[in-house]
């Protein structure tokens, strides 16, 4: 149980384009999901908290107009990187907090974004 | 405010030897504590967690950790290392839901297992 999927696992795009990443909880409902960014050889940096049916809460320094988050259902949150630039290249990981087990986040496998 | 310190960015052990990964935390509220493992180019997998109750918690793959409030520690151990344990390990702390429930991660410890 407690499986979280992400799609795509890897994406390469041109500078200026937008990229959408999906995060799904496969066997549980998640009112709350989280989006992280991980730089090489670094720990995870929380970007935003995504709540089903309401606006996401962004961490300080994260541009909400650049990283659009939508949490339209209890099992799906999406992160759209708008007008991507090479500095947005990174490993993006989502997590979902099980509504039936409110204290634990389960993580997706991550998405490697490369912006050329 | 919460923070996590993992002592040792790299730990090397021989196969069959004891694994000890250190984690100290600070938290202004009762903490929830977690250990996650990350293999290259993959997401994080939950190893074990402490929320309430028994302070010695057992996780997957033979790992366990003990919550010591007086020492503000949550060290991860495994009696006998296996080659497949080579990965990066993250300790994390959060507060209960009413305190926001966000995870704060340590910097990570890369475990190398020598044959």
PDB file of N, CA, C and O in Angstrom, chain A residues 3-61:
ATOM      1  N   UNK A   3       1.237   3.827  -2.262  1.00  0.00           N
ATOM      2  CA  UNK A   3       2.053   4.023  -3.464  1.00  0.00           C
ATOM      3  C   UNK A   3       1.704   5.353  -4.108  1.00  0.00           C
ATOM      4  O   UNK A   3       0.535   5.691  -4.295  1.00  0.00           O
ATOM      5  N   UNK A   4       2.761   6.083  -4.459  1.00  0.00           N
ATOM      6  CA  UNK A   4       2.607   7.368  -5.134  1.00  0.00           C
ATOM      7  C   UNK A   4       3.342   7.284  -6.469  1.00  0.00           C
ATOM      8  O   UNK A   4       4.500   6.848  -6.510  1.00  0.00           O
ATOM      9  N   UNK A   5       2.684   7.685  -7.524  1.00  0.00           N
ATOM     10  CA  UNK A   5       3.330   7.662  -8.829  1.00  0.00           C
ATOM     11  C   UNK A   5       3.540   9.082  -9.327  1.00  0.00           C
ATOM     12  O   UNK A   5       2.826  10.018  -8.927  1.00  0.00           O
ATOM     13  N   UNK A   6       4.510   9.247 -10.201  1.00  0.00           N
ATOM     14  CA  UNK A   6       4.763  10.520 -10.853  1.00  0.00           C
ATOM     15  C   UNK A   6       4.942  10.275 -12.342  1.00  0.00           C
ATOM     16  O   UNK A   6       5.525   9.279 -12.754  1.00  0.00           O
ATOM     17  N   UNK A   7       4.461  11.228 -13.112  1.00  0.00           N
ATOM     18  CA  UNK A   7       4.608  11.110 -14.549  1.00  0.00           C
ATOM     19  C   UNK A   7       4.827  12.485 -15.161  1.00  0.00           C
ATOM     20  O   UNK A   7       4.114  13.440 -14.796  1.00  0.00           O
ATOM     21  N   UNK A   8       5.800  12.666 -16.033  1.00  0.00           N
ATOM     22  CA  UNK A   8       6.730  11.645 -16.514  1.00  0.00           C
ATOM     23  C   UNK A   8       7.883  11.436 -15.528  1.00  0.00           C
ATOM     24  O   UNK A   8       8.066  12.227 -14.608  1.00  0.00           O
ATOM     25  N   UNK A   9       8.661  10.417 -15.752  1.00  0.00           N
ATOM     26  CA  UNK A   9       9.819  10.202 -14.892  1.00  0.00           C
ATOM     27  C   UNK A   9      10.997  11.061 -15.347  1.00  0.00           C
ATOM     28  O   UNK A   9      11.884  11.388 -14.550  1.00  0.00           O
ATOM     29  N   UNK A  10      10.957  11.406 -16.623  1.00  0.00           N
ATOM     30  CA  UNK A  10      12.064  12.177 -17.184  1.00  0.00           C
ATOM     31  C   UNK A  10      11.500  13.025 -18.322  1.00  0.00           C
ATOM     32  O   UNK A  10      10.695  12.542 -19.126  1.00  0.00           O
ATOM     33  N   UNK A  11      11.898  14.283 -18.399  1.00  0.00           N
ATOM     34  CA  UNK A  11      11.434  15.139 -19.484  1.00  0.00           C
ATOM     35  C   UNK A  11      12.538  16.119 -19.863  1.00  0.00           C
ATOM     36  O   UNK A  11      13.214  16.665 -18.995  1.00  0.00           O
ATOM     37  N   UNK A  12      12.684  16.286 -21.172  1.00  0.00           N
ATOM     38  CA  UNK A  12      13.622  17.260 -21.711  1.00  0.00           C
ATOM     39  C   UNK A  12      12.816  18.244 -22.544  1.00  0.00           C
ATOM     40  O   UNK A  12      12.018  17.824 -23.388  1.00  0.00           O
ATOM     41  N   UNK A  13      13.007  19.518 -22.301  1.00  0.00           N
ATOM     42  CA  UNK A  13      12.217  20.511 -23.047  1.00  0.00           C
ATOM     43  C   UNK A  13      13.102  21.692 -23.435  1.00  0.00           C
ATOM     44  O   UNK A  13      14.209  21.859 -22.918  1.00  0.00           O
ATOM     45  N   UNK A  14      12.584  22.490 -24.334  1.00  0.00           N
ATOM     46  CA  UNK A  14      13.297  23.685 -24.767  1.00  0.00           C
ATOM     47  C   UNK A  14      12.983  24.847 -23.845  1.00  0.00           C
ATOM     48  O   UNK A  14      11.889  24.931 -23.265  1.00  0.00           O
ATOM     49  N   UNK A  15      13.911  25.749 -23.735  1.00  0.00           N
ATOM     50  CA  UNK A  15      13.719  26.939 -22.920  1.00  0.00           C
ATOM     51  C   UNK A  15      12.499  27.721 -23.410  1.00  0.00           C
ATOM     52  O   UNK A  15      12.293  27.877 -24.622  1.00  0.00           O
ATOM     53  N   UNK A  16      11.654  28.149 -22.484  1.00  0.00           N
ATOM     54  CA  UNK A  16      10.473  28.919 -22.831  1.00  0.00           C
ATOM     55  C   UNK A  16       9.196  28.111 -22.887  1.00  0.00           C
ATOM     56  O   UNK A  16       8.095  28.674 -22.902  1.00  0.00           O
ATOM     57  N   UNK A  17       9.300  26.814 -22.900  1.00  0.00           N
ATOM     58  CA  UNK A  17       8.109  25.959 -22.927  1.00  0.00           C
ATOM     59  C   UNK A  17       7.648  25.654 -21.517  1.00  0.00           C
ATOM     60  O   UNK A  17       8.370  25.888 -20.538  1.00  0.00           O
ATOM     61  N   UNK A  18       6.434  25.106 -21.414  1.00  0.00           N
ATOM     62  CA  UNK A  18       5.889  24.723 -20.111  1.00  0.00           C
ATOM     63  C   UNK A  18       5.844  23.206 -19.994  1.00  0.00           C
ATOM     64  O   UNK A  18       5.640  22.503 -20.982  1.00  0.00           O
ATOM     65  N   UNK A  19       6.018  22.738 -18.798  1.00  0.00           N
ATOM     66  CA  UNK A  19       6.054  21.291 -18.539  1.00  0.00           C
ATOM     67  C   UNK A  19       5.126  20.975 -17.379  1.00  0.00           C
ATOM     68  O   UNK A  19       5.178  21.636 -16.340  1.00  0.00           O
ATOM     69  N   UNK A  20       4.309  19.950 -17.549  1.00  0.00           N
ATOM     70  CA  UNK A  20       3.400  19.535 -16.482  1.00  0.00           C
ATOM     71  C   UNK A  20       3.847  18.199 -15.909  1.00  0.00           C
ATOM     72  O   UNK A  20       4.119  17.255 -16.648  1.00  0.00           O
ATOM     73  N   UNK A  21       3.880  18.123 -14.601  1.00  0.00           N
ATOM     74  CA  UNK A  21       4.240  16.887 -13.901  1.00  0.00           C
ATOM     75  C   UNK A  21       3.043  16.461 -13.060  1.00  0.00           C
ATOM     76  O   UNK A  21       2.471  17.271 -12.328  1.00  0.00           O
ATOM     77  N   UNK A  22       2.681  15.199 -13.155  1.00  0.00           N
ATOM     78  CA  UNK A  22       1.544  14.669 -12.394  1.00  0.00           C
ATOM     79  C   UNK A  22       2.015  13.835 -11.212  1.00  0.00           C
ATOM     80  O   UNK A  22       2.992  13.085 -11.313  1.00  0.00           O
ATOM     81  N   UNK A  23       1.285  13.941 -10.133  1.00  0.00           N
ATOM     82  CA  UNK A  23       1.550  13.159  -8.927  1.00  0.00           C
ATOM     83  C   UNK A  23       0.242  12.507  -8.506  1.00  0.00           C
ATOM     84  O   UNK A  23      -0.757  13.192  -8.299  1.00  0.00           O
ATOM     85  N   UNK A  24       0.242  11.192  -8.417  1.00  0.00           N
ATOM     86  CA  UNK A  24      -0.967  10.460  -8.070  1.00  0.00           C
ATOM     87  C   UNK A  24      -0.760   9.541  -6.872  1.00  0.00           C
ATOM     88  O   UNK A  24       0.262   8.838  -6.811  1.00  0.00           O
ATOM     89  N   UNK A  25      -1.715   9.558  -5.956  1.00  0.00           N
ATOM     90  CA  UNK A  25      -1.733   8.541  -4.909  1.00  0.00           C
ATOM     91  C   UNK A  25      -2.589   7.398  -5.435  1.00  0.00           C
ATOM     92  O   UNK A  25      -3.739   7.595  -5.805  1.00  0.00           O
ATOM     93  N   UNK A  26      -2.017   6.211  -5.495  1.00  0.00           N
ATOM     94  CA  UNK A  26      -2.665   5.110  -6.203  1.00  0.00           C
ATOM     95  C   UNK A  26      -3.624   4.308  -5.330  1.00  0.00           C
ATOM     96  O   UNK A  26      -4.592   3.733  -5.839  1.00  0.00           O
ATOM     97  N   UNK A  27      -3.365   4.235  -4.044  1.00  0.00           N
ATOM     98  CA  UNK A  27      -4.190   3.361  -3.215  1.00  0.00           C
ATOM     99  C   UNK A  27      -4.646   4.038  -1.929  1.00  0.00           C
ATOM    100  O   UNK A  27      -5.024   3.363  -0.969  1.00  0.00           O
ATOM    101  N   UNK A  28      -4.630   5.349  -1.926  1.00  0.00           N
ATOM    102  CA  UNK A  28      -5.155   6.074  -0.772  1.00  0.00           C
ATOM    103  C   UNK A  28      -5.546   7.481  -1.224  1.00  0.00           C
ATOM    104  O   UNK A  28      -5.126   7.944  -2.282  1.00  0.00           O
ATOM    105  N   UNK A  29      -6.360   8.116  -0.398  1.00  0.00           N
ATOM    106  CA  UNK A  29      -6.757   9.480  -0.695  1.00  0.00           C
ATOM    107  C   UNK A  29      -5.822  10.459   0.014  1.00  0.00           C
ATOM    108  O   UNK A  29      -5.402  10.223   1.149  1.00  0.00           O
ATOM    109  N   UNK A  30      -5.551  11.537  -0.675  1.00  0.00           N
ATOM    110  CA  UNK A  30      -4.607  12.518  -0.146  1.00  0.00           C
ATOM    111  C   UNK A  30      -5.160  13.921  -0.347  1.00  0.00           C
ATOM    112  O   UNK A  30      -5.073  14.472  -1.447  1.00  0.00           O
ATOM    113  N   UNK A  31      -5.716  14.466   0.707  1.00  0.00           N
ATOM    114  CA  UNK A  31      -6.169  15.850   0.643  1.00  0.00           C
ATOM    115  C   UNK A  31      -4.984  16.794   0.488  1.00  0.00           C
ATOM    116  O   UNK A  31      -5.092  17.844  -0.113  1.00  0.00           O
ATOM    117  N   UNK A  32      -3.847  16.397   1.030  1.00  0.00           N
ATOM    118  CA  UNK A  32      -2.653  17.235   1.010  1.00  0.00           C
ATOM    119  C   UNK A  32      -1.506  16.520   0.309  1.00  0.00           C
ATOM    120  O   UNK A  32      -1.208  15.363   0.629  1.00  0.00           O
ATOM    121  N   UNK A  33      -0.893  17.207  -0.613  1.00  0.00           N
ATOM    122  CA  UNK A  33       0.309  16.709  -1.286  1.00  0.00           C
ATOM    123  C   UNK A  33       1.373  17.798  -1.216  1.00  0.00           C
ATOM    124  O   UNK A  33       1.052  18.977  -1.010  1.00  0.00           O
ATOM    125  N   UNK A  34       2.598  17.402  -1.386  1.00  0.00           N
ATOM    126  CA  UNK A  34       3.709  18.336  -1.282  1.00  0.00           C
ATOM    127  C   UNK A  34       4.612  18.201  -2.514  1.00  0.00           C
ATOM    128  O   UNK A  34       4.769  17.119  -3.065  1.00  0.00           O
ATOM    129  N   UNK A  35       5.189  19.313  -2.899  1.00  0.00           N
ATOM    130  CA  UNK A  35       6.141  19.314  -4.013  1.00  0.00           C
ATOM    131  C   UNK A  35       7.503  19.766  -3.502  1.00  0.00           C
ATOM    132  O   UNK A  35       7.618  20.806  -2.833  1.00  0.00           O
ATOM    133  N   UNK A  36       8.507  18.970  -3.848  1.00  0.00           N
ATOM    134  CA  UNK A  36       9.870  19.247  -3.439  1.00  0.00           C
ATOM    135  C   UNK A  36      10.766  19.362  -4.674  1.00  0.00           C
ATOM    136  O   UNK A  36      10.484  18.810  -5.736  1.00  0.00           O
ATOM    137  N   UNK A  37      11.874  20.015  -4.449  1.00  0.00           N
ATOM    138  CA  UNK A  37      12.905  20.095  -5.477  1.00  0.00           C
ATOM    139  C   UNK A  37      14.204  19.618  -4.833  1.00  0.00           C
ATOM    140  O   UNK A  37      14.488  19.950  -3.671  1.00  0.00           O
ATOM    141  N   UNK A  38      14.960  18.836  -5.587  1.00  0.00           N
ATOM    142  CA  UNK A  38      16.219  18.322  -5.058  1.00  0.00           C
ATOM    143  C   UNK A  38      17.337  18.627  -6.031  1.00  0.00           C
ATOM    144  O   UNK A  38      17.308  18.195  -7.191  1.00  0.00           O
ATOM    145  N   UNK A  39      18.323  19.370  -5.557  1.00  0.00           N
ATOM    146  CA  UNK A  39      19.491  19.680  -6.359  1.00  0.00           C
ATOM    147  C   UNK A  39      20.513  18.561  -6.178  1.00  0.00           C
ATOM    148  O   UNK A  39      20.485  17.854  -5.166  1.00  0.00           O
ATOM    149  N   UNK A  40      21.437  18.415  -7.133  1.00  0.00           N
ATOM    150  CA  UNK A  40      22.421  17.330  -7.043  1.00  0.00           C
ATOM    151  C   UNK A  40      23.159  17.329  -5.718  1.00  0.00           C
ATOM    152  O   UNK A  40      23.612  18.368  -5.236  1.00  0.00           O
ATOM    153  N   UNK A  41      23.229  16.169  -5.115  1.00  0.00           N
ATOM    154  CA  UNK A  41      23.950  15.949  -3.853  1.00  0.00           C
ATOM    155  C   UNK A  41      23.418  16.850  -2.725  1.00  0.00           C
ATOM    156  O   UNK A  41      24.152  17.205  -1.805  1.00  0.00           O
ATOM    157  N   UNK A  42      22.142  17.197  -2.809  1.00  0.00           N
ATOM    158  CA  UNK A  42      21.532  18.032  -1.781  1.00  0.00           C
ATOM    159  C   UNK A  42      20.284  17.358  -1.236  1.00  0.00           C
ATOM    160  O   UNK A  42      19.764  16.404  -1.800  1.00  0.00           O
ATOM    161  N   UNK A  43      19.808  17.925  -0.141  1.00  0.00           N
ATOM    162  CA  UNK A  43      18.580  17.412   0.452  1.00  0.00           C
ATOM    163  C   UNK A  43      17.366  17.976  -0.284  1.00  0.00           C
ATOM    164  O   UNK A  43      17.505  18.704  -1.265  1.00  0.00           O
ATOM    165  N   UNK A  44      16.210  17.641   0.184  1.00  0.00           N
ATOM    166  CA  UNK A  44      14.988  18.086  -0.473  1.00  0.00           C
ATOM    167  C   UNK A  44      14.582  19.462   0.024  1.00  0.00           C
ATOM    168  O   UNK A  44      14.638  19.748   1.223  1.00  0.00           O
ATOM    169  N   UNK A  45      14.124  20.287  -0.895  1.00  0.00           N
ATOM    170  CA  UNK A  45      13.633  21.604  -0.546  1.00  0.00           C
ATOM    171  C   UNK A  45      12.131  21.656  -0.828  1.00  0.00           C
ATOM    172  O   UNK A  45      11.712  21.422  -1.961  1.00  0.00           O
ATOM    173  N   UNK A  46      11.363  21.930   0.197  1.00  0.00           N
ATOM    174  CA  UNK A  46       9.912  22.027   0.013  1.00  0.00           C
ATOM    175  C   UNK A  46       9.587  23.264  -0.809  1.00  0.00           C
ATOM    176  O   UNK A  46      10.030  24.368  -0.482  1.00  0.00           O
ATOM    177  N   UNK A  47       8.830  23.063  -1.877  1.00  0.00           N
ATOM    178  CA  UNK A  47       8.416  24.187  -2.714  1.00  0.00           C
ATOM    179  C   UNK A  47       7.033  24.682  -2.308  1.00  0.00           C
ATOM    180  O   UNK A  47       6.810  25.882  -2.196  1.00  0.00           O
ATOM    181  N   UNK A  48       6.104  23.740  -2.147  1.00  0.00           N
ATOM    182  CA  UNK A  48       4.735  24.144  -1.878  1.00  0.00           C
ATOM    183  C   UNK A  48       3.935  22.991  -1.309  1.00  0.00           C
ATOM    184  O   UNK A  48       4.277  21.819  -1.497  1.00  0.00           O
ATOM    185  N   UNK A  49       2.868  23.379  -0.630  1.00  0.00           N
ATOM    186  CA  UNK A  49       1.899  22.423  -0.098  1.00  0.00           C
ATOM    187  C   UNK A  49       0.633  22.572  -0.916  1.00  0.00           C
ATOM    188  O   UNK A  49       0.095  23.683  -1.074  1.00  0.00           O
ATOM    189  N   UNK A  50       0.157  21.444  -1.433  1.00  0.00           N
ATOM    190  CA  UNK A  50      -0.996  21.424  -2.324  1.00  0.00           C
ATOM    191  C   UNK A  50      -2.192  20.837  -1.577  1.00  0.00           C
ATOM    192  O   UNK A  50      -2.093  19.740  -1.031  1.00  0.00           O
ATOM    193  N   UNK A  51      -3.285  21.559  -1.537  1.00  0.00           N
ATOM    194  CA  UNK A  51      -4.489  21.099  -0.849  1.00  0.00           C
ATOM    195  C   UNK A  51      -5.643  20.958  -1.836  1.00  0.00           C
ATOM    196  O   UNK A  51      -5.906  21.880  -2.613  1.00  0.00           O
ATOM    197  N   UNK A  52      -6.287  19.833  -1.803  1.00  0.00           N
ATOM    198  CA  UNK A  52      -7.388  19.554  -2.718  1.00  0.00           C
ATOM    199  C   UNK A  52      -8.486  20.602  -2.588  1.00  0.00           C
ATOM    200  O   UNK A  52      -8.941  20.902  -1.478  1.00  0.00           O
ATOM    201  N   UNK A  53      -8.823  21.187  -3.700  1.00  0.00           N
ATOM    202  CA  UNK A  53      -9.932  22.135  -3.729  1.00  0.00           C
ATOM    203  C   UNK A  53      -9.591  23.538  -3.279  1.00  0.00           C
ATOM    204  O   UNK A  53     -10.479  24.388  -3.199  1.00  0.00           O
ATOM    205  N   UNK A  54      -8.341  23.793  -2.981  1.00  0.00           N
ATOM    206  CA  UNK A  54      -7.972  25.155  -2.578  1.00  0.00           C
ATOM    207  C   UNK A  54      -6.613  25.521  -3.157  1.00  0.00           C
ATOM    208  O   UNK A  54      -5.944  24.695  -3.763  1.00  0.00           O
ATOM    209  N   UNK A  55      -6.228  26.756  -2.952  1.00  0.00           N
ATOM    210  CA  UNK A  55      -4.958  27.222  -3.509  1.00  0.00           C
ATOM    211  C   UNK A  55      -3.780  26.618  -2.755  1.00  0.00           C
ATOM    212  O   UNK A  55      -3.842  26.382  -1.547  1.00  0.00           O
ATOM    213  N   UNK A  56      -2.713  26.424  -3.497  1.00  0.00           N
ATOM    214  CA  UNK A  56      -1.502  25.887  -2.878  1.00  0.00           C
ATOM    215  C   UNK A  56      -0.842  26.951  -2.004  1.00  0.00           C
ATOM    216  O   UNK A  56      -1.015  28.157  -2.222  1.00  0.00           O
ATOM    217  N   UNK A  57      -0.094  26.482  -1.042  1.00  0.00           N
ATOM    218  CA  UNK A  57       0.698  27.372  -0.189  1.00  0.00           C
ATOM    219  C   UNK A  57       2.151  27.225  -0.572  1.00  0.00           C
ATOM    220  O   UNK A  57       2.714  26.127  -0.493  1.00  0.00           O
ATOM    221  N   UNK A  58       2.772  28.319  -0.968  1.00  0.00           N
ATOM    222  CA  UNK A  58       4.138  28.281  -1.456  1.00  0.00           C
ATOM    223  C   UNK A  58       5.116  28.677  -0.349  1.00  0.00           C
ATOM    224  O   UNK A  58       4.834  29.550   0.472  1.00  0.00           O
ATOM    225  N   UNK A  59       6.275  28.063  -0.393  1.00  0.00           N
ATOM    226  CA  UNK A  59       7.324  28.439   0.552  1.00  0.00           C
ATOM    227  C   UNK A  59       7.974  29.752   0.105  1.00  0.00           C
ATOM    228  O   UNK A  59       7.896  30.143  -1.072  1.00  0.00           O
ATOM    229  N   UNK A  60       8.586  30.380   1.045  1.00  0.00           N
ATOM    230  CA  UNK A  60       9.230  31.654   0.755  1.00  0.00           C
ATOM    231  C   UNK A  60      10.269  31.494  -0.339  1.00  0.00           C
ATOM    232  O   UNK A  60      11.083  30.561  -0.314  1.00  0.00           O
ATOM    233  N   UNK A  61      10.224  32.406  -1.298  1.00  0.00           N
ATOM    234  CA  UNK A  61      11.198  32.378  -2.375  1.00  0.00           C
ATOM    235  C   UNK A  61      10.788  31.566  -3.578  1.00  0.00           C
ATOM    236  O   UNK A  61      11.484  31.580  -4.600  1.00  0.00           O
TER     237      UNK A  61
END
